[in-house]
Amino acid sequence: MNARAIFAIIRKDLKVVSQNKGVMLPIIIAPLILFVILPWVVALMPFLEELFGITPSDTQEMINQMPAGIQQELAGYDRYQGIVKYFLVYIMAPFFLIIPLMVSSVIAADSFAGEKERKTMEALLYTPTTDRELFVAKLLSGWLAALAVALVGFVLYVIMANAAAWSYIHRIFFPNAMWLVMIAWVVPAIPGLGLGVMVLVSSRAQGFQDAYQMGSLVVLPVIFLLVGQVSGAMSFSVTVMLLIGLVVWLLDGLLTWLGSRSFHRGRLLDA
């Protein structure tokens, strides 16, 4: 494959994305809310209890509904310490996975369907690149951007979570082993779901909004993980993260294979 052509397309796609406010705003605002603002909201737990009339028995009931493994981990903490750590470590984990999935989906929608909307797809498809090179370049654009946002967001969240919880826990408690496995194994795989789905739906979409709306259901698996964690039906751990990552990588492979079979210049021009 022509590496220079691939990286030229990647640079062009990322430049276009950086100049598109409709794409950049959600990429910037969502991580800021989740990784910077939300940890400090969690740190206001005592004030929120008074504001909403939450009693100590209410929070204790929440702790009692947590999976046994998490209850055991939080056994050495008082009520506020346990709640803060539970939210910052376990509830925030599935929220974190939404970010690279969202970024890859937004960029892929703009990269494929957005090209049609801007009437630039024809010029791109007539460049001296093969279908495979163009397909790889488009995937790498979204994957690299999603991974970069996730890694920067992780560094921000490490700082903010420890700073926000310092008045309760009085030490650096984050990240734990589960989060490190998630960042190293699951997060690099998550963008592939958004990219793979967007490749398939963009051939039928006429514009960015159309493609993004069609592919928005890709977040449902992550929402199910969040519901399972909050309801106590499952507990995130190193083993669970390893299994989730394996499933996601397998799905990535399937979606990439299906996408590569449907990605043809003629089909994109006729769509």
mmCIF file of C-alpha atoms in Angstrom, residues 21-119:
data_model
loop_
_atom_site.group_PDB
_atom_site.id
_atom_site.type_symbol
_atom_site.label_atom_id
_atom_site.label_comp_id
_atom_site.label_asym_id
_atom_site.label_seq_id
_atom_site.Cartn_x
_atom_site.Cartn_y
_atom_site.Cartn_z
ATOM 1 C CA LYS A 21 -17.615 23.327 14.341
ATOM 2 C CA GLY A 22 -20.495 20.870 14.113
ATOM 3 C CA VAL A 23 -18.017 18.002 14.490
ATOM 4 C CA MET A 24 -15.581 19.612 16.924
ATOM 5 C CA LEU A 25 -18.087 20.909 19.480
ATOM 6 C CA PRO A 26 -19.321 17.487 20.691
ATOM 7 C CA ILE A 27 -15.744 16.150 20.607
ATOM 8 C CA ILE A 28 -14.636 18.958 22.956
ATOM 9 C CA ILE A 29 -17.704 19.503 25.138
ATOM 10 C CA ALA A 30 -18.528 15.870 26.020
ATOM 11 C CA PRO A 31 -15.042 15.026 27.402
ATOM 12 C CA LEU A 32 -14.929 18.311 29.345
ATOM 13 C CA ILE A 33 -18.241 17.519 31.027
ATOM 14 C CA LEU A 34 -17.382 13.894 31.817
ATOM 15 C CA PHE A 35 -13.695 14.184 32.689
ATOM 16 C CA VAL A 36 -13.424 17.651 34.248
ATOM 17 C CA ILE A 37 -16.815 18.773 35.582
ATOM 18 C CA LEU A 38 -18.463 15.506 36.664
ATOM 19 C CA PRO A 39 -15.735 14.438 39.163
ATOM 20 C CA TRP A 40 -16.274 17.691 41.059
ATOM 21 C CA VAL A 41 -20.042 17.170 40.988
ATOM 22 C CA VAL A 42 -19.506 13.767 42.607
ATOM 23 C CA ALA A 43 -17.282 15.443 45.212
ATOM 24 C CA LEU A 44 -20.276 17.572 46.253
ATOM 25 C CA MET A 45 -22.060 14.445 47.515
ATOM 26 C CA PRO A 46 -22.721 15.734 51.084
ATOM 27 C CA PHE A 47 -24.225 18.970 49.750
ATOM 28 C CA LEU A 48 -26.290 17.082 47.172
ATOM 29 C CA GLU A 49 -27.666 14.839 49.902
ATOM 30 C CA GLU A 50 -28.883 17.891 51.827
ATOM 31 C CA LEU A 51 -30.237 19.526 48.655
ATOM 32 C CA PHE A 52 -32.273 16.497 47.546
ATOM 33 C CA GLY A 53 -33.154 15.236 51.014
ATOM 34 C CA ILE A 54 -31.158 12.005 50.697
ATOM 35 C CA THR A 55 -30.714 10.246 54.034
ATOM 36 C CA PRO A 56 -27.766 8.098 55.185
ATOM 37 C CA SER A 57 -30.030 5.034 54.933
ATOM 38 C CA ASP A 58 -30.629 5.830 51.245
ATOM 39 C CA THR A 59 -26.929 5.834 50.434
ATOM 40 C CA GLN A 60 -26.367 2.749 52.577
ATOM 41 C CA GLU A 61 -29.082 0.963 50.597
ATOM 42 C CA MET A 62 -27.238 1.936 47.399
ATOM 43 C CA ILE A 63 -24.051 0.403 48.796
ATOM 44 C CA ASN A 64 -25.921 -2.765 49.800
ATOM 45 C CA GLN A 65 -27.122 -3.179 46.184
ATOM 46 C CA MET A 66 -23.581 -3.090 44.794
ATOM 47 C CA PRO A 67 -21.994 -6.372 43.655
ATOM 48 C CA ALA A 68 -20.253 -8.298 46.415
ATOM 49 C CA GLY A 69 -16.795 -7.688 44.952
ATOM 50 C CA ILE A 70 -17.244 -3.916 45.032
ATOM 51 C CA GLN A 71 -18.716 -4.008 48.538
ATOM 52 C CA GLN A 72 -15.663 -5.914 49.690
ATOM 53 C CA GLU A 73 -13.331 -3.390 48.057
ATOM 54 C CA LEU A 74 -15.170 -0.492 49.712
ATOM 55 C CA ALA A 75 -15.383 -2.154 53.127
ATOM 56 C CA GLY A 76 -12.490 -0.106 54.527
ATOM 57 C CA TYR A 77 -14.040 3.236 53.581
ATOM 58 C CA ASP A 78 -16.658 5.330 55.322
ATOM 59 C CA ARG A 79 -19.978 6.093 53.634
ATOM 60 C CA TYR A 80 -18.900 9.168 51.671
ATOM 61 C CA GLN A 81 -15.549 7.702 50.691
ATOM 62 C CA GLY A 82 -17.232 4.561 49.401
ATOM 63 C CA ILE A 83 -19.856 6.409 47.364
ATOM 64 C CA VAL A 84 -17.313 8.790 45.829
ATOM 65 C CA LYS A 85 -14.949 5.969 44.888
ATOM 66 C CA TYR A 86 -17.813 3.857 43.525
ATOM 67 C CA PHE A 87 -18.968 6.646 41.216
ATOM 68 C CA LEU A 88 -15.523 7.802 40.084
ATOM 69 C CA VAL A 89 -14.103 4.327 39.487
ATOM 70 C CA TYR A 90 -17.001 2.075 38.488
ATOM 71 C CA ILE A 91 -19.919 4.202 37.275
ATOM 72 C CA MET A 92 -17.617 6.409 35.198
ATOM 73 C CA ALA A 93 -15.959 3.468 33.412
ATOM 74 C CA PRO A 94 -18.782 2.847 30.880
ATOM 75 C CA PHE A 95 -19.236 6.619 30.471
ATOM 76 C CA PHE A 96 -15.573 6.810 29.517
ATOM 77 C CA LEU A 97 -16.047 4.192 26.789
ATOM 78 C CA ILE A 98 -18.726 6.340 25.170
ATOM 79 C CA ILE A 99 -16.168 9.046 24.312
ATOM 80 C CA PRO A 100 -13.909 7.141 21.858
ATOM 81 C CA LEU A 101 -17.020 5.516 20.386
ATOM 82 C CA MET A 102 -18.662 8.911 19.879
ATOM 83 C CA VAL A 103 -15.514 10.517 18.436
ATOM 84 C CA SER A 104 -14.912 7.732 15.930
ATOM 85 C CA SER A 105 -18.580 7.741 14.876
ATOM 86 C CA VAL A 106 -18.688 11.515 14.382
ATOM 87 C CA ILE A 107 -15.455 11.593 12.382
ATOM 88 C CA ALA A 108 -16.401 8.560 10.283
ATOM 89 C CA ALA A 109 -19.798 10.083 9.480
ATOM 90 C CA ASP A 110 -18.105 13.302 8.393
ATOM 91 C CA SER A 111 -15.361 11.454 6.542
ATOM 92 C CA PHE A 112 -17.705 9.325 4.437
ATOM 93 C CA ALA A 113 -21.148 10.932 4.255
ATOM 94 C CA GLY A 114 -19.763 14.424 4.866
ATOM 95 C CA GLU A 115 -17.664 14.130 1.713
ATOM 96 C CA LYS A 116 -20.853 13.594 -0.296
ATOM 97 C CA GLU A 117 -22.517 16.547 1.413
ATOM 98 C CA ARG A 118 -19.587 18.842 0.606
ATOM 99 C CA LYS A 119 -19.430 17.493 -2.974
#
